[in-house]
Amino acid sequence: MVPRYLVNFDAVKIDKVITDVVVVGSGIAGLTAALEISKQFDVALVTKSELKETATWYAQGGVATAISSEDSPKLHLRDTLEAGAGLCNRDAVDVLVSDGPDRIGELIRLGTEFDWHGDRIGLSREGGHSLARILHSGDTTGSEIEATLIRTANAWQSVQVFEHRFSLDILTDNGRCVGILCLDEPTGRLVLHLAKAVVLAAGGAGQLFSITTNPPISTGDGMAMAYRAGAILADMEFIQFHPTALDQDSMPRFLITEALRGDGAFLRDCNGERFMVGRHPLAELAPRDVVTREMVNIMQRCGDDPVYLDATHIPEAVLKERFPNIWNHCSVNGINIAKDLIPVRPAAHYTIGGVKTDLNGETIIPGLYATGEVACTGVHGANRLASNSLLEGLVFSKHIANLIMHELSAEENGPVLEFKLEYRMERPQIDLNIERERRWLQRLMTDYVGVVRSEKGLEFAISQLKERDRILRAQFKSLAGFELQNMLCIAGLVARSALARRESRGVHYREDYPEPSDDWVTHLEHHFTEDAVAG
Ligand code: SIN
């Protein structure tokens, strides 16, 4: 039996913080929700690490939005649906592309400095976009947005921030979400955050793989705790790999933004050939699943040599001005991108599936909302269009905030937050090298649940995960142990969905079923039961 909660607890005996709303996660989605809701209600923002240690901070390329005179939300919708390979929720995409320009306007009013060319905002192009529509701030767009939102939260002093507080589980009472159970890392104490609404914005699960652009915090915690609480997880088989992460040992892998290819960089194989020409009409700017798979083939043919990005024909001044972060990072690593080829490999980049929500971010658990990478709103379908994710966080967090403010304003006294809740279960203590186990899991997922999948490989991965069931039942005390339990839980769901989907679609590629099938224009969902096993 898999426990409903990661730890045993007695709510009566734990320290409590009571606010109107708790937001879990401090990337663009969490900060946007927190700032909006705090205009009317008390908000506690709980985050696992430092405020800025989020996937948003590392986002380079930018935010896709239809703002140019040649563009329109309709064209943005068309490109998003095309990338999503038949599985996008059209209504959700409509909300994304229609609300986008207004949300970007708000970000600019808060002080976000996007790049301008004279009196026009600078727009770049990335894979799958039919024209230039990516707003950017050099090649550190995510950190510019994150810094703006953090500055705003500090200036307004309206959001109570709890850093280094790890959310263990969503508390439910009579089927309603009443708060979250946390581990306060510095003190090692359990803390209950009680609230009338919880907004989950806890990011993705890129750390399931050995090579990822995601920071170490991206361990799927939000998905795992929502799952244990009874929310639906959907589309978990769709893991997006970014083709061009710098081929070096650091983790997270340093991303070389797709915008570099948008500005003209080529991809070359170990013999110096441009291999994407003739493989896809958009060549290097084909959707990233197409580029990634082609790279995997090329690397196999080249004896596992990396692939090379060639920006040497782009003027040095342009490279320095437009991509200062990449310029500096590569220089420090001995690569002069104006003269040298840049070695790159694919890396796990984005978890497309997640906690299923409606257009207002509501989950099936009353009082629980999800937004950003942790959520599955349906906008990405089977393949996320580049630079749509920051926009998704902005747009849907605003909808969530509006709904929560409306609902809380309508409540006379709000739901009663006093409840008696105790959870006890026999849990073995196990002696485990957690770090080694995490690396083992990442290797397993990379080898058998990565870019190219097969029935045999997936069945093997699932059987290996099943053997780790005892870890899910064990009692850990450290954050690393809880992360491992969450990662095992989510890895099992990704592998099971990937095995079930007997076709190739979007980012999910099965070498034994290499074509899409009309039978599979559908979504796979997971519901937790305490009888579930990891695999
Ligand atoms: C990039 O800059 O290439 C990443 C953009 C994204 O993942 O949307």
Coordinates of C-alpha atoms and ligand atoms in Angstrom, one line a residue:
M1 CA 0.0 0.0 0.0
V2 CA 1.3 3.5 -0.9
P3 CA 0.7 6.0 1.8
R4 CA -1.6 9.0 1.2
Y5 CA 0.8 11.3 3.1
L6 CA 4.6 11.2 3.0
V7 CA 4.8 11.5 6.8
N8 CA 2.6 10.6 9.8
F9 CA 1.2 13.6 11.6
D10 CA -1.3 14.8 14.1
A11 CA -2.7 18.2 12.9
V12 CA -3.5 19.2 16.5
K13 CA 0.1 19.1 17.5
I14 CA 1.7 20.9 14.6
D15 CA 2.5 24.6 14.3
K16 CA 0.0 26.4 12.1
V17 CA 0.0 29.4 9.8
I18 CA -3.4 30.6 8.7
T19 CA -3.9 32.7 5.7
D20 CA -6.7 33.1 3.1
V21 CA -4.7 31.6 0.3
V22 CA -1.4 29.5 0.1
V23 CA 0.6 29.6 -3.1
V24 CA 3.2 26.8 -3.6
G25 CA 6.1 27.8 -5.9
S26 CA 7.7 31.1 -6.8
G27 CA 8.2 31.0 -10.6
I28 CA 6.2 33.2 -12.9
A29 CA 3.0 31.2 -12.3
G30 CA 3.2 31.3 -8.5
L31 CA 4.3 34.9 -8.2
T32 CA 1.6 36.1 -10.6
A33 CA -1.1 34.3 -8.7
A34 CA 0.3 35.6 -5.3
L35 CA 0.6 39.2 -6.5
E36 CA -2.9 39.3 -7.9
I37 CA -4.7 37.6 -5.0
S38 CA -2.8 39.7 -2.5
K39 CA -4.6 42.8 -3.8
Q40 CA -7.6 41.6 -1.8
F41 CA -6.6 38.7 0.5
D42 CA -3.8 37.4 2.7
V43 CA -1.4 35.2 0.8
A44 CA 1.4 32.9 2.0
L45 CA 3.9 32.0 -0.6
V46 CA 5.7 28.8 0.2
T47 CA 8.8 27.9 -1.8
K48 CA 11.2 25.0 -1.6
S49 CA 14.4 26.9 -2.0
E50 CA 15.2 30.6 -2.5
L51 CA 12.5 32.7 -4.1
K52 CA 14.3 33.0 -7.4
E53 CA 15.5 29.4 -7.7
T54 CA 12.9 28.4 -10.3
A55 CA 12.7 27.1 -13.8
T56 CA 11.5 30.6 -14.8
W57 CA 14.8 32.1 -13.7
Y58 CA 16.6 29.9 -16.2
A59 CA 14.3 30.5 -19.2
Q60 CA 16.3 32.2 -21.9
G61 CA 14.3 32.5 -25.1
G62 CA 11.3 34.5 -24.1
V63 CA 7.6 34.8 -24.2
A64 CA 5.5 34.1 -27.3
T65 CA 2.7 36.7 -27.8
A66 CA 0.9 37.9 -30.9
I67 CA 1.7 41.6 -30.8
S68 CA 3.2 42.5 -34.2
S69 CA 1.1 44.0 -36.9
E70 CA 1.7 40.9 -39.1
D71 CA 0.6 38.6 -36.3
S72 CA -2.7 37.8 -34.6
P73 CA -3.9 35.5 -31.8
K74 CA -5.5 33.4 -34.6
L75 CA -2.0 32.7 -36.1
H76 CA -0.6 32.0 -32.7
L77 CA -3.4 29.6 -32.0
R78 CA -2.8 27.9 -35.4
D79 CA 0.9 27.3 -34.6
T80 CA 0.2 26.1 -31.1
L81 CA -2.4 23.6 -32.3
E82 CA -0.1 22.4 -35.1
A83 CA 2.7 21.8 -32.6
G84 CA 0.3 20.1 -30.2
A85 CA -0.3 17.3 -32.7
G86 CA -4.0 16.9 -32.2
L87 CA -4.1 16.9 -28.4
C88 CA -4.4 20.5 -27.5
N89 CA -7.5 21.8 -25.8
R90 CA -8.6 24.4 -28.3
D91 CA -10.5 26.4 -25.8
A92 CA -7.5 26.6 -23.5
V93 CA -5.3 27.7 -26.4
D94 CA -7.8 30.3 -27.3
V95 CA -7.6 31.7 -23.8
L96 CA -3.8 31.6 -23.9
V97 CA -3.4 33.5 -27.2
S98 CA -6.2 36.0 -26.6
D99 CA -5.2 37.0 -23.1
G100 CA -1.5 37.0 -23.9
P101 CA -1.0 40.6 -25.1
D102 CA -2.8 42.1 -22.1
R103 CA -0.8 40.0 -19.6
I104 CA 2.4 41.1 -21.4
G105 CA 1.3 44.7 -21.1
E106 CA 0.9 44.3 -17.4
L107 CA 4.4 42.8 -17.1
I108 CA 5.8 45.8 -18.9
R109 CA 3.9 48.2 -16.6
L110 CA 5.5 46.4 -13.6
G111 CA 8.9 47.2 -15.1
T112 CA 9.9 44.2 -17.2
E113 CA 12.5 45.4 -19.7
F114 CA 12.1 43.5 -23.0
D115 CA 14.4 44.4 -25.8
W116 CA 13.3 47.1 -28.2
H117 CA 14.5 48.0 -31.7
G118 CA 13.9 51.8 -31.9
D119 CA 10.2 52.3 -31.1
R120 CA 9.2 48.6 -31.7
I121 CA 9.5 45.8 -29.3
G122 CA 12.1 43.2 -30.6
L123 CA 10.7 39.9 -31.6
S124 CA 12.6 36.7 -32.4
R125 CA 11.5 33.4 -33.9
E126 CA 11.8 29.9 -32.5
G127 CA 10.9 26.4 -33.7
G128 CA 7.3 25.8 -34.8
H129 CA 6.4 29.5 -35.0
S130 CA 5.4 30.7 -38.5
L131 CA 6.8 34.2 -37.8
A132 CA 8.8 36.2 -35.2
R133 CA 6.7 36.6 -32.0
I134 CA 9.0 35.9 -29.1
L135 CA 9.6 38.9 -26.8
H136 CA 13.0 38.7 -25.1
S137 CA 15.3 40.4 -22.7
G138 CA 18.7 39.4 -24.1
D139 CA 19.0 35.7 -23.5
T140 CA 17.9 36.0 -19.9
T141 CA 14.3 36.7 -20.3
G142 CA 13.1 34.5 -17.5
S143 CA 15.3 36.1 -14.9
E144 CA 14.3 39.6 -16.0
I145 CA 10.6 38.6 -15.5
E146 CA 11.3 36.8 -12.2
A147 CA 13.3 39.7 -10.8
T148 CA 10.5 42.1 -11.8
L149 CA 7.8 40.0 -10.0
I150 CA 10.0 39.6 -6.9
R151 CA 10.7 43.3 -6.8
T152 CA 7.0 44.0 -7.0
A153 CA 6.2 41.5 -4.2
N154 CA 8.8 43.1 -2.0
A155 CA 7.6 46.6 -2.8
W156 CA 4.0 45.8 -2.1
Q157 CA 4.9 43.8 1.0
S158 CA 1.6 42.1 0.4
V159 CA 2.8 38.5 0.2
Q160 CA 4.2 36.6 3.2
V161 CA 7.1 34.6 1.8
F162 CA 8.3 31.3 3.3
E163 CA 11.6 30.2 1.7
H164 CA 13.2 26.8 2.2
R165 CA 9.9 25.4 3.2
F166 CA 9.2 22.1 1.4
S167 CA 5.6 21.3 0.7
L168 CA 5.1 17.6 1.6
D169 CA 1.4 17.1 1.0
I170 CA -2.0 18.7 0.3
L171 CA -4.3 18.4 3.2
T172 CA -7.8 17.4 2.5
D173 CA -10.8 17.2 4.8
N174 CA -14.0 15.7 3.6
G175 CA -12.7 15.9 0.0
R176 CA -11.9 19.6 0.2
C177 CA -8.4 21.1 0.2
V178 CA -7.7 22.9 3.5
G179 CA -4.0 23.6 3.2
I180 CA -0.6 22.1 2.9
L181 CA 1.7 20.2 5.2
C182 CA 5.3 21.4 5.0
L183 CA 8.7 20.6 6.2
D184 CA 10.5 23.8 7.4
E185 CA 14.0 22.8 6.2
P186 CA 16.1 25.1 8.5
T187 CA 14.4 23.8 11.7
G188 CA 13.3 20.4 10.5
R189 CA 9.8 21.1 11.9
L190 CA 6.5 20.2 10.3
V191 CA 4.3 23.2 9.7
L192 CA 0.6 23.3 8.6
H193 CA -0.4 26.1 6.3
L194 CA -4.2 26.3 6.5
A195 CA -6.1 28.2 3.9
K196 CA -9.4 28.5 2.0
A197 CA -7.6 27.9 -1.3
V198 CA -4.3 26.5 -2.4
V199 CA -2.6 27.4 -5.7
L200 CA -0.1 24.8 -6.8
A201 CA 2.6 26.3 -9.0
A202 CA 5.4 24.0 -8.0
G203 CA 7.0 23.4 -11.5
G204 CA 7.9 20.3 -13.4
A205 CA 9.9 17.1 -13.2
G206 CA 13.0 17.4 -15.4
Q207 CA 15.1 15.9 -12.7
L208 CA 13.7 12.5 -13.6
F209 CA 16.4 12.5 -16.3
S210 CA 20.2 12.5 -16.1
I211 CA 20.5 15.3 -18.5
T212 CA 18.2 18.2 -18.0
T213 CA 18.0 22.0 -18.3
N214 CA 15.9 22.1 -15.1
P215 CA 17.2 23.1 -11.7
P216 CA 17.7 20.5 -9.0
I217 CA 14.4 21.5 -7.4
S218 CA 12.3 20.2 -10.4
T219 CA 11.5 16.8 -8.9
G220 CA 7.8 16.6 -9.6
D221 CA 6.8 17.3 -6.0
G222 CA 3.7 19.3 -6.9
M223 CA 2.4 16.6 -9.2
A224 CA 3.1 13.9 -6.7
M225 CA 1.3 15.6 -3.8
A226 CA -1.7 16.5 -6.0
Y227 CA -1.8 12.9 -7.1
R228 CA -1.7 11.6 -3.5
A229 CA -4.5 14.0 -2.6
G230 CA -6.8 12.7 -5.3
A231 CA -6.3 15.1 -8.2
I232 CA -6.1 13.8 -11.8
L233 CA -2.7 13.7 -13.5
A234 CA -3.0 13.8 -17.3
D235 CA -0.7 13.6 -20.4
M236 CA 2.2 12.4 -18.3
E237 CA 3.9 10.6 -21.2
F238 CA 4.7 13.9 -22.9
I239 CA 8.2 15.0 -21.8
Q240 CA 9.8 17.6 -23.9
F241 CA 13.5 17.5 -24.7
H242 CA 15.3 20.6 -25.8
P243 CA 17.7 19.8 -28.6
T244 CA 20.4 22.2 -27.8
A245 CA 21.9 22.1 -24.3
L246 CA 25.6 22.7 -24.1
D247 CA 27.5 19.5 -24.0
Q248 CA 29.3 19.9 -20.7
D249 CA 29.1 18.1 -17.4
S250 CA 27.3 20.8 -15.4
M251 CA 23.8 20.3 -14.0
P252 CA 21.4 21.8 -14.9
R253 CA 22.8 21.7 -18.4
F254 CA 23.3 25.2 -19.8
L255 CA 20.7 25.9 -22.4
I256 CA 21.6 27.4 -25.8
T257 CA 18.3 29.1 -26.7
E258 CA 16.4 28.2 -29.8
A259 CA 16.5 31.9 -30.6
L260 CA 20.1 31.4 -31.7
R261 CA 18.8 29.2 -34.4
G262 CA 16.0 31.7 -34.9
D263 CA 18.7 34.3 -35.6
G264 CA 20.3 32.0 -38.2
A265 CA 22.6 29.5 -36.4
F266 CA 22.9 26.1 -38.2
L267 CA 23.1 22.5 -36.8
R268 CA 26.0 20.4 -38.1
D269 CA 26.9 16.8 -37.6
C270 CA 30.3 15.4 -36.8
N271 CA 31.3 15.7 -40.5
G272 CA 30.2 19.4 -40.6
E273 CA 27.0 18.7 -42.7
R274 CA 23.8 20.6 -42.1
F275 CA 21.6 17.6 -41.4
M276 CA 18.2 19.3 -40.9
V277 CA 18.1 20.7 -44.4
G278 CA 15.8 18.4 -46.4
R279 CA 14.6 16.7 -43.2
H280 CA 11.9 19.3 -42.5
P281 CA 10.7 22.4 -44.4
L282 CA 11.7 24.6 -41.5
A283 CA 15.2 22.9 -41.3
E284 CA 16.8 24.0 -38.0
L285 CA 13.6 25.6 -36.9
A286 CA 11.5 22.5 -37.2
P287 CA 9.5 21.7 -34.0
R288 CA 11.9 20.7 -31.3
D289 CA 10.8 17.0 -31.1
V290 CA 11.7 16.6 -34.8
V291 CA 15.1 18.2 -34.3
T292 CA 15.8 16.2 -31.1
R293 CA 15.0 12.9 -32.8
E294 CA 17.1 13.7 -35.8
M295 CA 20.0 14.7 -33.4
V296 CA 19.7 11.3 -31.6
N297 CA 20.0 9.5 -34.9
I298 CA 23.0 11.7 -36.0
M299 CA 24.7 11.2 -32.6
Q300 CA 24.3 7.4 -32.9
R301 CA 25.8 7.5 -36.4
C302 CA 28.7 9.7 -35.2
G303 CA 29.7 7.3 -32.5
D304 CA 28.0 9.4 -29.8
D305 CA 29.8 12.6 -30.7
P306 CA 27.6 15.6 -29.9
V307 CA 26.0 17.7 -32.6
Y308 CA 27.3 21.2 -33.3
L309 CA 25.6 24.6 -33.4
D310 CA 27.3 26.9 -35.9
A311 CA 26.8 30.6 -35.3
T312 CA 30.1 31.6 -36.8
H313 CA 28.4 33.4 -39.8
I314 CA 26.5 35.7 -37.5
P315 CA 28.4 39.0 -36.8
E316 CA 30.3 39.0 -33.5
A317 CA 28.7 42.3 -32.4
V318 CA 25.2 40.8 -32.9
L319 CA 26.0 37.7 -30.9
K320 CA 27.4 39.7 -28.1
E321 CA 24.5 42.1 -28.0
R322 CA 21.7 39.6 -28.5
F323 CA 23.1 36.6 -26.6
P324 CA 25.3 38.1 -23.8
N325 CA 24.7 35.2 -21.4
I326 CA 25.5 32.5 -23.9
W327 CA 28.5 34.5 -25.1
N328 CA 29.9 34.8 -21.6
H329 CA 29.1 31.2 -20.5
C330 CA 30.7 29.7 -23.6
S331 CA 33.7 32.1 -23.3
V332 CA 34.3 30.9 -19.8
N333 CA 34.2 27.4 -21.1
G334 CA 36.7 28.1 -23.8
I335 CA 34.3 28.4 -26.7
N336 CA 34.3 31.6 -28.8
I337 CA 30.9 31.3 -30.4
A338 CA 31.9 33.8 -33.2
K339 CA 34.7 31.4 -34.3
D340 CA 34.0 27.9 -32.8
L341 CA 31.3 25.4 -33.2
I342 CA 29.2 24.8 -30.0
P343 CA 28.8 21.2 -29.0
V344 CA 25.2 20.4 -27.9
R345 CA 23.0 17.5 -26.9
P346 CA 19.3 17.1 -26.1
A347 CA 18.2 17.6 -22.5
A348 CA 14.9 17.0 -20.7
H349 CA 13.3 20.4 -20.6
Y350 CA 9.6 20.5 -19.9
T351 CA 6.9 18.3 -18.3
I352 CA 3.9 18.8 -20.6
G353 CA 1.5 16.7 -18.5
G354 CA 0.6 17.4 -14.9
V355 CA -2.4 18.2 -12.7
K356 CA -5.5 18.4 -14.8
T357 CA -7.3 21.7 -14.6
D358 CA -10.2 23.5 -16.3
L359 CA -9.8 26.9 -17.9
N360 CA -9.9 28.6 -14.5
G361 CA -7.1 26.4 -13.1
E362 CA -9.5 24.4 -11.0
T363 CA -8.7 20.7 -10.2
I364 CA -11.3 18.2 -9.2
I365 CA -10.5 18.8 -5.5
P366 CA -12.5 21.8 -4.3
G367 CA -10.1 24.5 -3.1
L368 CA -7.1 23.2 -5.1
Y369 CA -5.9 25.1 -8.2
A370 CA -2.9 24.4 -10.4
T371 CA -0.9 26.6 -12.8
G372 CA 2.3 26.7 -14.7
E373 CA 4.4 23.6 -15.5
V374 CA 2.8 21.6 -12.7
A375 CA -0.6 21.9 -14.4
C376 CA -2.1 20.3 -17.4
T377 CA -4.4 22.9 -18.9
G378 CA -4.3 21.2 -22.3
V379 CA -2.6 24.2 -24.1
H380 CA 0.4 22.1 -25.1
G381 CA -1.2 19.0 -26.3
A382 CA 1.4 16.4 -27.3
N383 CA 4.2 19.0 -27.9
R384 CA 4.6 22.5 -26.3
L385 CA 5.3 25.3 -28.8
A386 CA 8.5 27.1 -27.9
S387 CA 8.1 30.0 -25.4
N388 CA 4.4 29.3 -24.7
S389 CA 5.1 28.2 -21.1
L390 CA 5.9 31.6 -19.4
L391 CA 2.8 32.9 -21.1
E392 CA 0.7 30.0 -19.8
G393 CA 1.8 30.7 -16.2
L394 CA 0.9 34.4 -16.6
V395 CA -2.4 33.9 -18.3
F396 CA -3.9 31.0 -16.2
S397 CA -2.6 32.4 -12.9
K398 CA -4.6 35.5 -13.6
H399 CA -7.8 33.4 -14.2
I400 CA -7.2 31.5 -11.0
A401 CA -6.7 34.7 -9.0
N402 CA -9.9 36.2 -10.4
L403 CA -11.9 33.1 -9.5
I404 CA -10.4 32.8 -6.0
M405 CA -11.0 36.5 -5.3
H406 CA -14.6 36.2 -6.5
E407 CA -15.3 33.0 -4.5
L408 CA -13.7 34.3 -1.3
S409 CA -15.5 37.6 -1.6
A410 CA -18.8 35.8 -1.9
E411 CA -18.2 33.6 1.2
E412 CA -19.8 34.9 4.4
N413 CA -17.3 33.4 6.8
G414 CA -15.4 31.0 4.6
P415 CA -15.1 27.3 5.2
V416 CA -14.3 26.3 8.7
L417 CA -10.6 25.6 9.0
E418 CA -10.6 23.8 12.3
F419 CA -10.5 20.1 11.8
K420 CA -8.9 17.2 13.5
L421 CA -6.7 15.2 11.2
E422 CA -4.3 12.6 12.0
Y423 CA -2.5 10.2 9.7
R424 CA -0.7 7.1 10.9
M425 CA 0.7 4.2 9.0
E426 CA 3.3 1.6 9.7
R427 CA 6.4 2.7 7.8
P428 CA 9.7 0.8 7.7
Q429 CA 12.9 2.8 8.1
I430 CA 15.2 1.8 5.3
D431 CA 18.9 2.3 4.9
L432 CA 19.4 3.8 1.5
N433 CA 22.0 5.9 -0.3
I434 CA 19.5 8.4 -1.5
E435 CA 21.9 10.2 -3.9
R436 CA 22.9 7.0 -5.6
E437 CA 19.2 5.9 -5.9
R438 CA 18.3 9.3 -7.5
R439 CA 21.1 8.9 -10.1
W440 CA 20.0 5.3 -10.8
L441 CA 16.4 6.5 -11.4
Q442 CA 17.7 9.3 -13.7
R443 CA 19.7 6.8 -15.7
L444 CA 16.8 4.4 -16.0
M445 CA 14.5 7.1 -17.2
T446 CA 17.0 8.5 -19.7
D447 CA 17.8 5.1 -21.1
Y448 CA 14.3 3.6 -21.3
V449 CA 11.7 6.4 -21.0
G450 CA 13.7 9.2 -22.9
V451 CA 13.6 10.5 -26.4
V452 CA 13.1 7.1 -28.1
R453 CA 10.9 4.5 -26.4
S454 CA 9.8 0.9 -27.0
E455 CA 7.6 -1.6 -25.3
K456 CA 10.5 -3.7 -24.2
G457 CA 12.4 -0.8 -22.7
L458 CA 9.3 0.6 -21.0
E459 CA 8.3 -2.7 -19.5
F460 CA 11.8 -3.1 -18.2
A461 CA 11.7 0.4 -16.6
I462 CA 8.4 -0.3 -15.0
S463 CA 9.6 -3.6 -13.6
Q464 CA 12.6 -1.9 -12.1
L465 CA 10.4 0.8 -10.6
K466 CA 8.1 -1.8 -9.1
E467 CA 11.1 -3.2 -7.2
R468 CA 11.4 0.2 -5.6
D469 CA 7.9 0.1 -4.1
R470 CA 9.3 -0.3 -0.6
I471 CA 10.9 3.1 -1.0
L472 CA 7.5 4.7 -1.4
R473 CA 6.3 3.0 1.8
A474 CA 9.4 4.0 3.8
Q475 CA 9.6 6.9 6.3
F476 CA 12.2 9.5 5.4
K477 CA 13.2 12.5 7.4
S478 CA 15.1 14.5 4.9
L479 CA 14.1 16.6 1.9
A480 CA 16.2 14.4 -0.4
G481 CA 14.3 11.3 0.7
F482 CA 10.9 13.0 0.1
E483 CA 12.1 14.2 -3.3
L484 CA 13.1 10.6 -4.2
Q485 CA 9.7 9.3 -3.2
N486 CA 8.0 12.0 -5.4
M487 CA 10.3 11.2 -8.3
L488 CA 9.7 7.5 -8.1
C489 CA 5.9 8.1 -8.0
I490 CA 6.0 10.4 -11.1
A491 CA 8.5 8.3 -13.0
G492 CA 6.1 5.4 -12.7
L493 CA 3.2 7.4 -14.1
V494 CA 5.3 8.7 -17.0
A495 CA 6.5 5.2 -17.8
R496 CA 3.1 3.6 -17.6
S497 CA 1.5 6.3 -19.8
A498 CA 4.3 5.9 -22.3
L499 CA 3.8 2.1 -22.4
A500 CA 0.1 2.5 -22.8
R501 CA 0.2 5.0 -25.7
R502 CA 1.0 2.6 -28.6
E503 CA 1.7 5.3 -31.2
S504 CA 4.1 8.2 -31.8
R505 CA 2.7 11.7 -31.4
G506 CA 4.4 15.0 -30.6
V507 CA 7.2 14.4 -28.1
H508 CA 6.3 10.8 -27.4
Y509 CA 8.1 8.6 -29.9
R510 CA 7.8 4.8 -29.9
E511 CA 10.2 3.0 -32.3
D512 CA 7.8 0.1 -32.3
Y513 CA 4.8 2.3 -33.2
P514 CA 6.5 5.1 -35.2
E515 CA 3.3 6.7 -36.6
P516 CA 0.4 8.5 -35.0
S517 CA -2.8 6.5 -34.8
D518 CA -6.4 7.9 -34.9
D519 CA -7.2 5.5 -32.1
W520 CA -5.0 7.6 -29.8
V521 CA -6.4 11.0 -30.2
T522 CA -7.2 10.8 -26.5
H523 CA -5.7 11.6 -23.1
L524 CA -4.3 9.2 -20.5
E525 CA -5.2 10.0 -16.9
H526 CA -4.1 8.7 -13.5
H527 CA -6.0 8.6 -10.2
F528 CA -4.3 7.7 -6.9
T529 CA -5.4 4.7 -4.8
E530 CA -3.5 3.6 -1.8
D531 CA -3.2 0.2 -3.4
A532 CA -1.2 1.6 -6.3
V533 CA 2.3 0.5 -6.9
A534 CA 5.2 2.6 -8.1
G535 CA 5.4 1.1 -11.6
Ligands
SIN1 C1 14.6 28.4 -25.5 O1 15.0 29.5 -25.2 O2 15.0 27.8 -26.5 C2 13.6 27.7 -24.6 C3 12.3 28.3 -24.8 C4 11.3 27.4 -24.3 O3 11.6 26.3 -23.8 O4 10.1 27.7 -24.5

